[in-house]
Short mmCIF file of C-alpha atoms in Angstrom, two decimals:
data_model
loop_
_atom_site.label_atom_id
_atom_site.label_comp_id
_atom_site.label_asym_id
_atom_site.label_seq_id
_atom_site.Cartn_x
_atom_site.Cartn_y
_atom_site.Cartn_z
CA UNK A 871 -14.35 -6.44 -13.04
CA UNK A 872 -13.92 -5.47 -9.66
CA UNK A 873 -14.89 -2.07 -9.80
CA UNK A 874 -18.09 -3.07 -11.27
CA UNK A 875 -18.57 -4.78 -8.03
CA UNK A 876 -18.57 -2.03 -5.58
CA UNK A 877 -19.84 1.27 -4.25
CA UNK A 878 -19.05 3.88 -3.14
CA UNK A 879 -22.41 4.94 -1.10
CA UNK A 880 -22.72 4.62 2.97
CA UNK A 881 -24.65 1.15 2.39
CA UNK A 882 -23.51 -2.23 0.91
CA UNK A 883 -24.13 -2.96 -2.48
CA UNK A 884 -25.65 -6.40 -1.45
CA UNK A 885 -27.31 -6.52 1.70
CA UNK A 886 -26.43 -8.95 3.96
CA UNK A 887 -28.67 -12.38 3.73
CA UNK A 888 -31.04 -13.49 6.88
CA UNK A 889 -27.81 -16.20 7.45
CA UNK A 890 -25.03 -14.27 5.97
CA UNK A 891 -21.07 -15.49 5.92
CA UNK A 892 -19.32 -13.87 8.68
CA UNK A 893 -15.77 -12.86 8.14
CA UNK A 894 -12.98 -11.66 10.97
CA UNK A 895 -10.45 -9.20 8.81
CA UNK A 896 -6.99 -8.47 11.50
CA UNK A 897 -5.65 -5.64 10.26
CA UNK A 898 -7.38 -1.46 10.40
CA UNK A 899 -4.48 -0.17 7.68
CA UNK A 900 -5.32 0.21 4.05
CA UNK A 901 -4.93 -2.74 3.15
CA UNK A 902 -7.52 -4.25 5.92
CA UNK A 903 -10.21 -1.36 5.13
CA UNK A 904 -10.11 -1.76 1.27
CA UNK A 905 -10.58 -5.33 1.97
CA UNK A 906 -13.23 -4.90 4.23
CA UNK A 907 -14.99 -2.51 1.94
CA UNK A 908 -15.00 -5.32 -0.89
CA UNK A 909 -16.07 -8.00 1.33
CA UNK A 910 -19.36 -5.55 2.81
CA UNK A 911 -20.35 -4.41 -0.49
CA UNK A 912 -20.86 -8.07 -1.28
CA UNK A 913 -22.85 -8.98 1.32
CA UNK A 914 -21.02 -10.24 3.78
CA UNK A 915 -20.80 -9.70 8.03
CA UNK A 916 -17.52 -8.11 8.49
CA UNK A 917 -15.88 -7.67 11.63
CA UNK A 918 -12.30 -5.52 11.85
CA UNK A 919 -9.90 -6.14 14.21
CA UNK A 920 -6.61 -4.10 15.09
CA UNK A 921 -4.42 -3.33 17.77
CA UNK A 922 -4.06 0.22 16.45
CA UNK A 923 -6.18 2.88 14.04
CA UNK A 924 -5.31 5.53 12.35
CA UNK A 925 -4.56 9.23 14.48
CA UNK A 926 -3.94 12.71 14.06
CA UNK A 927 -1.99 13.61 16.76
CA UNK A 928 1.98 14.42 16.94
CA UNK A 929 2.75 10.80 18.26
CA UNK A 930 3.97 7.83 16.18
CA UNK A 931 0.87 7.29 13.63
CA UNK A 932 0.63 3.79 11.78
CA UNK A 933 2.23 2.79 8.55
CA UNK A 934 -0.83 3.40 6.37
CA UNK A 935 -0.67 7.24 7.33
CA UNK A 936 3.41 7.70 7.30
CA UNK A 937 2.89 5.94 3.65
CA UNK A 938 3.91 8.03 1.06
CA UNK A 939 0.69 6.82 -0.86
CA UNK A 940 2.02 7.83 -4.58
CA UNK A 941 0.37 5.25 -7.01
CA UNK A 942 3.34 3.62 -8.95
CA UNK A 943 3.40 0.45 -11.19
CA UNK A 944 5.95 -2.04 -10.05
CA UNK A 945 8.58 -2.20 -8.79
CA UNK A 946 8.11 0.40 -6.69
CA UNK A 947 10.04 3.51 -6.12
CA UNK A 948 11.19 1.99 -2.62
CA UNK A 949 12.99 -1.05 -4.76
CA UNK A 950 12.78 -4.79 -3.12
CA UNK A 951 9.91 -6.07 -4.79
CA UNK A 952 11.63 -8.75 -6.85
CA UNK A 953 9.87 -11.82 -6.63
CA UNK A 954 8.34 -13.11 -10.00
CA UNK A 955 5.28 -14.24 -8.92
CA UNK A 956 4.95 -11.47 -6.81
CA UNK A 957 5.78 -8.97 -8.89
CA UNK A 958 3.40 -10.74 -12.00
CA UNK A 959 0.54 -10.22 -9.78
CA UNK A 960 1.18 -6.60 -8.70
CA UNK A 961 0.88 -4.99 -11.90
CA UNK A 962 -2.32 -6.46 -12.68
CA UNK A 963 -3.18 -5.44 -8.95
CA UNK A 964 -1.67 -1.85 -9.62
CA UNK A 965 -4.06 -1.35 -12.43
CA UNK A 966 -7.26 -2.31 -10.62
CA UNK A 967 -6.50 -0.12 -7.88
CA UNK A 968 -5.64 2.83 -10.46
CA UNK A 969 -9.12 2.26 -12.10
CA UNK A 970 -10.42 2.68 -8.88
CA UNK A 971 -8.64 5.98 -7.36
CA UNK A 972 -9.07 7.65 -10.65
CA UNK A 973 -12.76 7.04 -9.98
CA UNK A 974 -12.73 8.33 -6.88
CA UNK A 975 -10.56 11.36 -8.04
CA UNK A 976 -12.83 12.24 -10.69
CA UNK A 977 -16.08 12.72 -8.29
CA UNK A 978 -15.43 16.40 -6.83
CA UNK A 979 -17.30 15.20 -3.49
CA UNK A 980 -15.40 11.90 -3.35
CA UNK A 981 -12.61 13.56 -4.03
CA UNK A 982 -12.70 15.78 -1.28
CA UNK A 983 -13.83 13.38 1.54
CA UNK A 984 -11.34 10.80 0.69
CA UNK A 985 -8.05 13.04 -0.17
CA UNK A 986 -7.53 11.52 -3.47
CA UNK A 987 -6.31 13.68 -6.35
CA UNK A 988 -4.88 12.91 -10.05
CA UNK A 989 -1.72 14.24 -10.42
CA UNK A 990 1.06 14.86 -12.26
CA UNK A 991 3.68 12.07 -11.50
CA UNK A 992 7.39 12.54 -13.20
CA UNK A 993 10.15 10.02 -12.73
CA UNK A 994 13.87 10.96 -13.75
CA UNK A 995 16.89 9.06 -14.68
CA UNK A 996 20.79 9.39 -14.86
CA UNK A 997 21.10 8.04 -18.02
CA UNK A 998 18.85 7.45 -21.14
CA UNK A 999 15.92 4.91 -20.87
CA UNK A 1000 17.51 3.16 -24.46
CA UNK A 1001 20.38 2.61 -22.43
CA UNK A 1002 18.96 0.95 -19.18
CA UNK A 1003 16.81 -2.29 -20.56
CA UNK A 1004 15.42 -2.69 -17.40
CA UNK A 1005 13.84 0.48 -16.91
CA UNK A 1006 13.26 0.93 -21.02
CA UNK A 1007 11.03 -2.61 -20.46
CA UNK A 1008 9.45 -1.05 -17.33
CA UNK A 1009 8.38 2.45 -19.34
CA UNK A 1010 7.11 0.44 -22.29
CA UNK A 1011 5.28 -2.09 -19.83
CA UNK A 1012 3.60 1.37 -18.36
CA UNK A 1013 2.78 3.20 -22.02
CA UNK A 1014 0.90 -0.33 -22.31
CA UNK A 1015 -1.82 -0.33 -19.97
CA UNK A 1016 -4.68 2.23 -19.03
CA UNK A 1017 -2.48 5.10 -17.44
CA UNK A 1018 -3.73 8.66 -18.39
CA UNK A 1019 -1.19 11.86 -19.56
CA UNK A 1020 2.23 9.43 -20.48
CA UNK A 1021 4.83 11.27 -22.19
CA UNK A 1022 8.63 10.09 -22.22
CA UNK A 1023 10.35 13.45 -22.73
CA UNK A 1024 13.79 14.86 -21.37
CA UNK A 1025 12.09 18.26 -21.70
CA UNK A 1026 10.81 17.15 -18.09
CA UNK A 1027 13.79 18.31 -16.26
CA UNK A 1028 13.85 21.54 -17.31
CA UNK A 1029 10.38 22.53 -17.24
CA UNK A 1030 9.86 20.84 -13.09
CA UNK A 1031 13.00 23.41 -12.53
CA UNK A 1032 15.73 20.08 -11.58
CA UNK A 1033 18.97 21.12 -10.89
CA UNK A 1034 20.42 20.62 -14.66
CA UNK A 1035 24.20 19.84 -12.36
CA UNK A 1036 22.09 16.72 -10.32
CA UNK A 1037 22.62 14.62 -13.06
CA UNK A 1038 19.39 13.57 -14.62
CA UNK A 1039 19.37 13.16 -18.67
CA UNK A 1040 16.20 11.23 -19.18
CA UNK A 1041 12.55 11.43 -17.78
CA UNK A 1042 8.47 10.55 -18.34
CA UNK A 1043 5.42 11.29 -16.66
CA UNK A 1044 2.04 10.17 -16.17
CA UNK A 1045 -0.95 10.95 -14.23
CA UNK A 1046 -1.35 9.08 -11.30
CA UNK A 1047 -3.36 8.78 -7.75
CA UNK A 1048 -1.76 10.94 -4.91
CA UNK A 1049 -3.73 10.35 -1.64
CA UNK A 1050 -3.68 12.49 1.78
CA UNK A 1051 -3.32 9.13 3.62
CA UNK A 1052 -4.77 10.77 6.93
CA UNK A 1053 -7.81 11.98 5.27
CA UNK A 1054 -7.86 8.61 2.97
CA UNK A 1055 -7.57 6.76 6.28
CA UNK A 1056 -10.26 8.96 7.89
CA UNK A 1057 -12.81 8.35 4.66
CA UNK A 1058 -11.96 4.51 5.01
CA UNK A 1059 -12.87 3.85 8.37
CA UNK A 1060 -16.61 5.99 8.37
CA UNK A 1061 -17.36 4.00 5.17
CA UNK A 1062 -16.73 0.40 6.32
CA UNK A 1063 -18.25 1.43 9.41
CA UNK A 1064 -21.53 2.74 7.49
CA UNK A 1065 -21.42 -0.53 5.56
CA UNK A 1066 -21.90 -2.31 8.65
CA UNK A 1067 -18.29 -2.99 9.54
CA UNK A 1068 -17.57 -3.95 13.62
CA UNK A 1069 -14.21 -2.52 14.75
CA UNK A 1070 -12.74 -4.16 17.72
CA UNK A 1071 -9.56 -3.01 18.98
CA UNK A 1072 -7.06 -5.93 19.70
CA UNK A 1073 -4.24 -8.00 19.14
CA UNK A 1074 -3.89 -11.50 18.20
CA UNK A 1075 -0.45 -13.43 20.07
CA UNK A 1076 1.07 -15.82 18.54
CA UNK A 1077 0.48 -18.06 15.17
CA UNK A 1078 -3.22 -17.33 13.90
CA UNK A 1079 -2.91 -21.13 12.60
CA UNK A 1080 -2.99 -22.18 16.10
CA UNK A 1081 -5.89 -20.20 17.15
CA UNK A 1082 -8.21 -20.47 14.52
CA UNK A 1083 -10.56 -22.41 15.85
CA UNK A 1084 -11.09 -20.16 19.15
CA UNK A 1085 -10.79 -16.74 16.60
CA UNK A 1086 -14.01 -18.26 14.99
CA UNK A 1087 -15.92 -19.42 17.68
CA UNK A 1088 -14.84 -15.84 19.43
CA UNK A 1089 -16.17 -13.84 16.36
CA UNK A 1090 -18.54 -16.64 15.17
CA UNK A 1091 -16.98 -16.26 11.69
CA UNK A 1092 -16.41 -18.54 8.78
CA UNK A 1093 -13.15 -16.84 7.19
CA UNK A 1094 -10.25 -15.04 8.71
CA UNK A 1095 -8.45 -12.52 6.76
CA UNK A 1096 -4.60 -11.96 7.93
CA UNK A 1097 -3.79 -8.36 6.50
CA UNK A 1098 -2.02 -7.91 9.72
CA UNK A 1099 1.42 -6.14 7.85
CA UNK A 1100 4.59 -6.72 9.38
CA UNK A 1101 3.21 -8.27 12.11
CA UNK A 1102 2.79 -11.30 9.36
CA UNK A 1103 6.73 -12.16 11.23
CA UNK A 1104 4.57 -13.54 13.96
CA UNK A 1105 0.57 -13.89 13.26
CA UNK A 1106 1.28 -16.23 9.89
CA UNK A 1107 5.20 -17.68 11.64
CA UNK A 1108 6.52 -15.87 8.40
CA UNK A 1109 10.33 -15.68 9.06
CA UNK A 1110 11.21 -13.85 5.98
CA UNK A 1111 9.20 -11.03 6.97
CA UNK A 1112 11.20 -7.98 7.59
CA UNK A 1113 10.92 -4.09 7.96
CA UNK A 1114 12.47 -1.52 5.51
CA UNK A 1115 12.44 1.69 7.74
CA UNK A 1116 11.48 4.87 5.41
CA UNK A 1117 11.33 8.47 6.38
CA UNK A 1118 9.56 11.68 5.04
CA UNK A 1119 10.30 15.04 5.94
CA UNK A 1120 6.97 17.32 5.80
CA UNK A 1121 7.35 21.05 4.91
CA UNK A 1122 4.82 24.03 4.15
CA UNK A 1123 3.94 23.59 0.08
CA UNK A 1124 1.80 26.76 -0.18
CA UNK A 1125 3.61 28.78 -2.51
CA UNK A 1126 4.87 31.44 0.11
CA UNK A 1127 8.26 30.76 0.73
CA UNK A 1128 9.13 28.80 -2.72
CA UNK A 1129 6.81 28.02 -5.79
CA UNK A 1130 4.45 25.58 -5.23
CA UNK A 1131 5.05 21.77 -6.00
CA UNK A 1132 2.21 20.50 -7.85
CA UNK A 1133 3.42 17.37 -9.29
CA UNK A 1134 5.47 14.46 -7.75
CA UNK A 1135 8.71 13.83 -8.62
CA UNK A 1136 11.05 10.73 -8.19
CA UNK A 1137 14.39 8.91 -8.53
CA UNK A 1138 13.78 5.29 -7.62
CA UNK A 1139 16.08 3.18 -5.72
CA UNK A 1140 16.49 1.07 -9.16
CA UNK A 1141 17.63 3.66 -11.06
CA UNK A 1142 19.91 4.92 -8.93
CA UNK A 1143 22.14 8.12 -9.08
CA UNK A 1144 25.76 7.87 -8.68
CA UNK A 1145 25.76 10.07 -5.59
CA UNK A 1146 22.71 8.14 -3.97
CA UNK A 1147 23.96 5.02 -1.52
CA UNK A 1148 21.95 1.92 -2.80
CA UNK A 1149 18.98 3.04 0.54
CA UNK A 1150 18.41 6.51 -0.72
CA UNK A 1151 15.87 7.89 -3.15
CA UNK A 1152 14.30 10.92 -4.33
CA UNK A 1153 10.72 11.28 -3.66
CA UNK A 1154 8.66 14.93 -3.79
CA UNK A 1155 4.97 13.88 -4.12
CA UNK A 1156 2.54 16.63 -2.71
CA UNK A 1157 0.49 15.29 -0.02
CA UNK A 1158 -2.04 17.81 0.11
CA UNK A 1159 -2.88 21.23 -0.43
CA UNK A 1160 -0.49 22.62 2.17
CA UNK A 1161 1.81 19.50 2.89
CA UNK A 1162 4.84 18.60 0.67
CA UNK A 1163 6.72 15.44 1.44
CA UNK A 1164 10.45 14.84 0.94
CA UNK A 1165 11.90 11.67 1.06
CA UNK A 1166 13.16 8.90 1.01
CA UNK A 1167 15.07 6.35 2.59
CA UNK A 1168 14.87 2.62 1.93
CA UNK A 1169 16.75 1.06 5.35
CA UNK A 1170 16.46 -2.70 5.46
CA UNK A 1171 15.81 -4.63 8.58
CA UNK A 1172 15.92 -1.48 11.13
CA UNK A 1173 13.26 -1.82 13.79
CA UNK A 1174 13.88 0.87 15.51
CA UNK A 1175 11.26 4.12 14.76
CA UNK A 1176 13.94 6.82 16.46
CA UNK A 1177 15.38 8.56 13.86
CA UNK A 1178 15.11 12.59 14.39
CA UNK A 1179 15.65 15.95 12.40
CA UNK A 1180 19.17 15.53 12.85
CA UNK A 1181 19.67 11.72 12.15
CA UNK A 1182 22.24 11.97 9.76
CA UNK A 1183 20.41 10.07 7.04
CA UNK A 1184 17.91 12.29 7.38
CA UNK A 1185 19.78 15.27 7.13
CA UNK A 1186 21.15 13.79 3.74
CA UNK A 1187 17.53 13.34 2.63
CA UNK A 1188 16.65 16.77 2.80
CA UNK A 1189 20.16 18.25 1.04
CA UNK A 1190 19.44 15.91 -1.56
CA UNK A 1191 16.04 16.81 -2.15
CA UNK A 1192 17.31 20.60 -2.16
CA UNK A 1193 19.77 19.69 -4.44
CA UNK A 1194 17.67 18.07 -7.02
CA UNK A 1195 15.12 20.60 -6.73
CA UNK A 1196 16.93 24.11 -5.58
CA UNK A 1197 13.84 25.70 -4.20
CA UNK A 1198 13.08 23.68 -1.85
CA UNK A 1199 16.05 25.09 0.16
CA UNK A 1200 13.57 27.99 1.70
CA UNK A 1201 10.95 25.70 2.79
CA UNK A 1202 9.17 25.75 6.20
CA UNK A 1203 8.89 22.77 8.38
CA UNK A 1204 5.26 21.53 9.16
CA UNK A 1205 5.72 22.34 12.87
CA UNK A 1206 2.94 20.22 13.64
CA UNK A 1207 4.37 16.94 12.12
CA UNK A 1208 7.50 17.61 10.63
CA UNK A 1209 8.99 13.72 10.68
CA UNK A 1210 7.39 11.03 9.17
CA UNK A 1211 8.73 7.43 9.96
CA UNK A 1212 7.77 4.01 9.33
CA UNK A 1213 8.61 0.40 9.02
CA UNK A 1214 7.50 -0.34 5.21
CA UNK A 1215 6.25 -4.81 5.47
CA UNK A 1216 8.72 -6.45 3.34
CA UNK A 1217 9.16 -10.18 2.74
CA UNK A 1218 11.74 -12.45 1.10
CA UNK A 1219 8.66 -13.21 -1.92
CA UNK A 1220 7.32 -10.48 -1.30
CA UNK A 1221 3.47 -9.45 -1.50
CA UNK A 1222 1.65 -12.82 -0.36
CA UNK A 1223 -2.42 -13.38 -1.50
CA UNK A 1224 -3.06 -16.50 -0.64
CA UNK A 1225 -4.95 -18.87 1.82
CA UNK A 1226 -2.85 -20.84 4.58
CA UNK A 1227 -1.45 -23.95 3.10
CA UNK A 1228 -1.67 -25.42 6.49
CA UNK A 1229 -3.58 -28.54 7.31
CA UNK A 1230 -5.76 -28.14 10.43
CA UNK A 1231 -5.79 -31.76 12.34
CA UNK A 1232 -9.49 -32.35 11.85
CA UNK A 1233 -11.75 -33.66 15.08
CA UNK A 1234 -15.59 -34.54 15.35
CA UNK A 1235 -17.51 -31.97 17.50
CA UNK A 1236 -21.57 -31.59 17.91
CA UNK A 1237 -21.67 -33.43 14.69
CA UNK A 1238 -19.08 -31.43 12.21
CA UNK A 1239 -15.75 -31.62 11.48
CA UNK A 1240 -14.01 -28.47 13.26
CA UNK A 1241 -16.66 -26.69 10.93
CA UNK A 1242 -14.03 -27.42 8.23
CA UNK A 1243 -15.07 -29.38 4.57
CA UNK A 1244 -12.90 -31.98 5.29
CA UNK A 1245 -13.86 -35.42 7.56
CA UNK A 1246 -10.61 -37.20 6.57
CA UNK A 1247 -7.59 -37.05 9.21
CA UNK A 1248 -6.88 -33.05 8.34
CA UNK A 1249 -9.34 -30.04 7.29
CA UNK A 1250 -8.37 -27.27 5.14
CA UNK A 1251 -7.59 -23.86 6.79
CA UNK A 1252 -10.43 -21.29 6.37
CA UNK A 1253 -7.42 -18.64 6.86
CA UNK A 1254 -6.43 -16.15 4.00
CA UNK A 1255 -3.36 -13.83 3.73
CA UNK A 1256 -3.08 -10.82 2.58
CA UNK A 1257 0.50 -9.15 3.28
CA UNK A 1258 4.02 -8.39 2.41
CA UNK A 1259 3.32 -5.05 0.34
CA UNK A 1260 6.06 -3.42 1.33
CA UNK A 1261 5.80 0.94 0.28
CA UNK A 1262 3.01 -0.11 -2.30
CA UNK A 1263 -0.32 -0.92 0.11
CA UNK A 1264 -1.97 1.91 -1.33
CA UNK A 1265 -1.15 1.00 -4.59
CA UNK A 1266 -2.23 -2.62 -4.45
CA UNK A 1267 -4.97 -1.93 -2.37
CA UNK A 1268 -8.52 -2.78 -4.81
CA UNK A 1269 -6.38 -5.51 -6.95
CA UNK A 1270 -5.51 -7.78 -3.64
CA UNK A 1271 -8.68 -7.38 -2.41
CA UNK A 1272 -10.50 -8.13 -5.25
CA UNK A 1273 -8.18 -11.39 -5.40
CA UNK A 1274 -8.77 -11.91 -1.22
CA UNK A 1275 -12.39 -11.85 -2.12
CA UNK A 1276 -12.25 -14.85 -4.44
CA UNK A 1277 -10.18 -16.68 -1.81
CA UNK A 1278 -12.81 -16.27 0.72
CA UNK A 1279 -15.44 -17.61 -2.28
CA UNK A 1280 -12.96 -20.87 -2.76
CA UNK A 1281 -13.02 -21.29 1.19
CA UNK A 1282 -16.45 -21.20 1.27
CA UNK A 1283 -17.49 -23.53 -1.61
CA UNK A 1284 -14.75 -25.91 0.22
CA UNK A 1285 -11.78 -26.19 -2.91
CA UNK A 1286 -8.64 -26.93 -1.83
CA UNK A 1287 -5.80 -23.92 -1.49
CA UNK A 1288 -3.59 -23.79 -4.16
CA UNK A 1289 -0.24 -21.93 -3.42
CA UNK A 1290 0.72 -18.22 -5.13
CA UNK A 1291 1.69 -18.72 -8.86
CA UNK A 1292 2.22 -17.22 -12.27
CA UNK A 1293 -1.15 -18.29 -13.09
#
């Protein structure tokens, strides 16, 4: 089990070896730090690489902080994530990664550094559960695994204070990880680091595949790790990668100008509301203990980070959250960073774990073969992915690396990659 496997203290678990395994990770968001973290703790050499870390000031922070960072079980509340094979793997991933941040939550100290909390987390619907067998499969899927504090109740709407007019008739709840992204982001970064992580700050052009070799002689590594997000469009030549723009408006949650929200609460995009368009949501999660966050929007293939208070699908976003929830309508802006926006890293099969499938062409040099385990005509790529997770990085975090890590033990023992399956 993987979080047998790891620690949460400054230093590795496993100490690097005299002549360890070097590996290059591209990609400082959650998903590249969790992965990192997993790879350190088992001895390895890690090196980090990303054109941009996580900041704190008012300008355009990356999609790991602007993350809405509410564990969920798939499909998430964002909707998309629809591939089978995908989708078969996330909820095993979903549950590692719960294991993990309820671990976390439950050490006070932890806790604190890292900005993850156990919460309340209630989900609503317009018409009974019985009645929807997609959702009804989805809530019984849930009651089955290791989730804490589940309870299917309709009593829910009344006693969070929803609107009884909005529309909701059916609802359950569960305790699940809420993280303070910019904090969790913070934590991330000085542990890898005090594992031993390097952090270099750049950009890779171009297909990865083509400049594999160089990236390893560069780094002197043995693996490469692609957790690179979006950017997947262009570092793996992954055409059916695409953004889904998202939105959060932050306001003042400290129970002075409306009763404090202590609890998140949602209306996914797949249980939609007859007055929601099929891109709009409900999402209230408490991000920490001053910061609300209202949401969402789920806008596919918009590039473009330039919506504003006044955007009008933003200004729908916050009348519906007042609507479903009627106190909200007195809330205060956070004046320091009252618009969140980001581009959530879709793809057409959504997440992708896997290493390249690509053939290297395989030539003699000082006596090896490209430093691949292959002397035939072509050498197996010593390239793994790890992208595609759309609004649920967070909450696939610890299962996909777990799953990267065995990838980069295949590599290494020189088996052949095998492509994503139900298996």
């Amino acid at each position: 089990m993987l979080e047998d496997i790891i620690s949460f203290k400054p230093e590795p678990r496993i100490k690097p070896a005299l002549d360890p395994n070097n590996i290059l990770v591209l990609g400082g968001g959650v998903t590249g730090l969790v992965t990192s973290w997993i790879l350190l703790d088992q001895g390895y050499n890690v090196t980090v690489m990303s054109k941009q870390w996580a900041s704190y000031t008012k300008e355009q922070r990356i999609t790991s902080q602007i993350a809405g960072a509410l564990w969920e079980f798939p499909p998430a509340v964002c909707g998309q994530h629809l591939d089978p094979i995908s989708l078969h793997h996330s909820k095993r991933w979903c549950m590692v990664a719960y294991k993990i941040w309820d671990t976390i939550a439950a050490d006070p100290k932890l806790s604190r550094a890292s900005g993850v909390r156990m919460k309340k987390s209630a989900f609503f619907f317009p018409k009974r559960l019985e009645e929807d067998e997609e959702q009804y499969r989805k809530m019984l899927e849930i009651q089955s695994t290791d989730v804490r504090g589940f309870q299917h109740t309709s009593s829910l709407i009344e006693h969070y204070g929803i609107n009884p007019e909005y529309g909701c008739v059916d609802a359950y709840e569960l305790l699940a990880p809420i993280i303070d992204t910019d904090q969790g982001m913070t934590w991330l970064m000085e542990l890898t680091k005090s594992k031993g992580a390097k952090f270099v700050t750049g950009a890779v052009e171009g297909d990865i595949f083509d400049s594999e070799l160089d990236l390893r002689r560069r780094f002197d590594v043995d693996v490469i790790v692609n957790a690179t997000g979006l950017a997947g469009l262009h570092v793996a030549k992954d055409k059916s990668c695409y953004p889904i723009r998202g939105g959060l408006i932050r306001v003042i949650n400290d129970g002075t100008n409306f009763e404090k929200v202590d609890a998140a609460l949602s209306i996914s995009a797949d249980a939609r509301h007859a007055s929601h368009t099929a891109n709009e949501i409900v999402f209230i999660v408490p991000r920490s203990d001053k910061i609300l966050l209202l949401g969402g929007i789920s806008q596919p293939h918009e590039w473009n980070l330039d919506l504003t208070l006044e955007s009008p699908e933003i200004r729908r976003m916050k009348d519906r959250c007042e609507d479903f929830l009627p106190r909200l309508k007195d809330a205060r802006l956070d004046e320091e960073y009252p618009l969140a926006q980001g581009l959530r890293p879709f793809r057409a099969c959504n997440v992708r774990v896997e290493r390249e499938l690509r053939m290297q062409k395989a030539y003699y040099c000082e006596g090896e073969v490209n430093g691949y385990a292959n002397g035939g005509a072509f050498a197996a790529s010593r390239i793994i992915h790890s992208y595609g997770h759309g609004g649920a990085g967070w909450s696939l975090s610890f299962g996909c690396a777990g799953d990267v890590l065995k990838l980069v033990q295949d590599t290494l023992a020189g088996k052949t990659p095998k492509p994503m399956s139900l298996e």
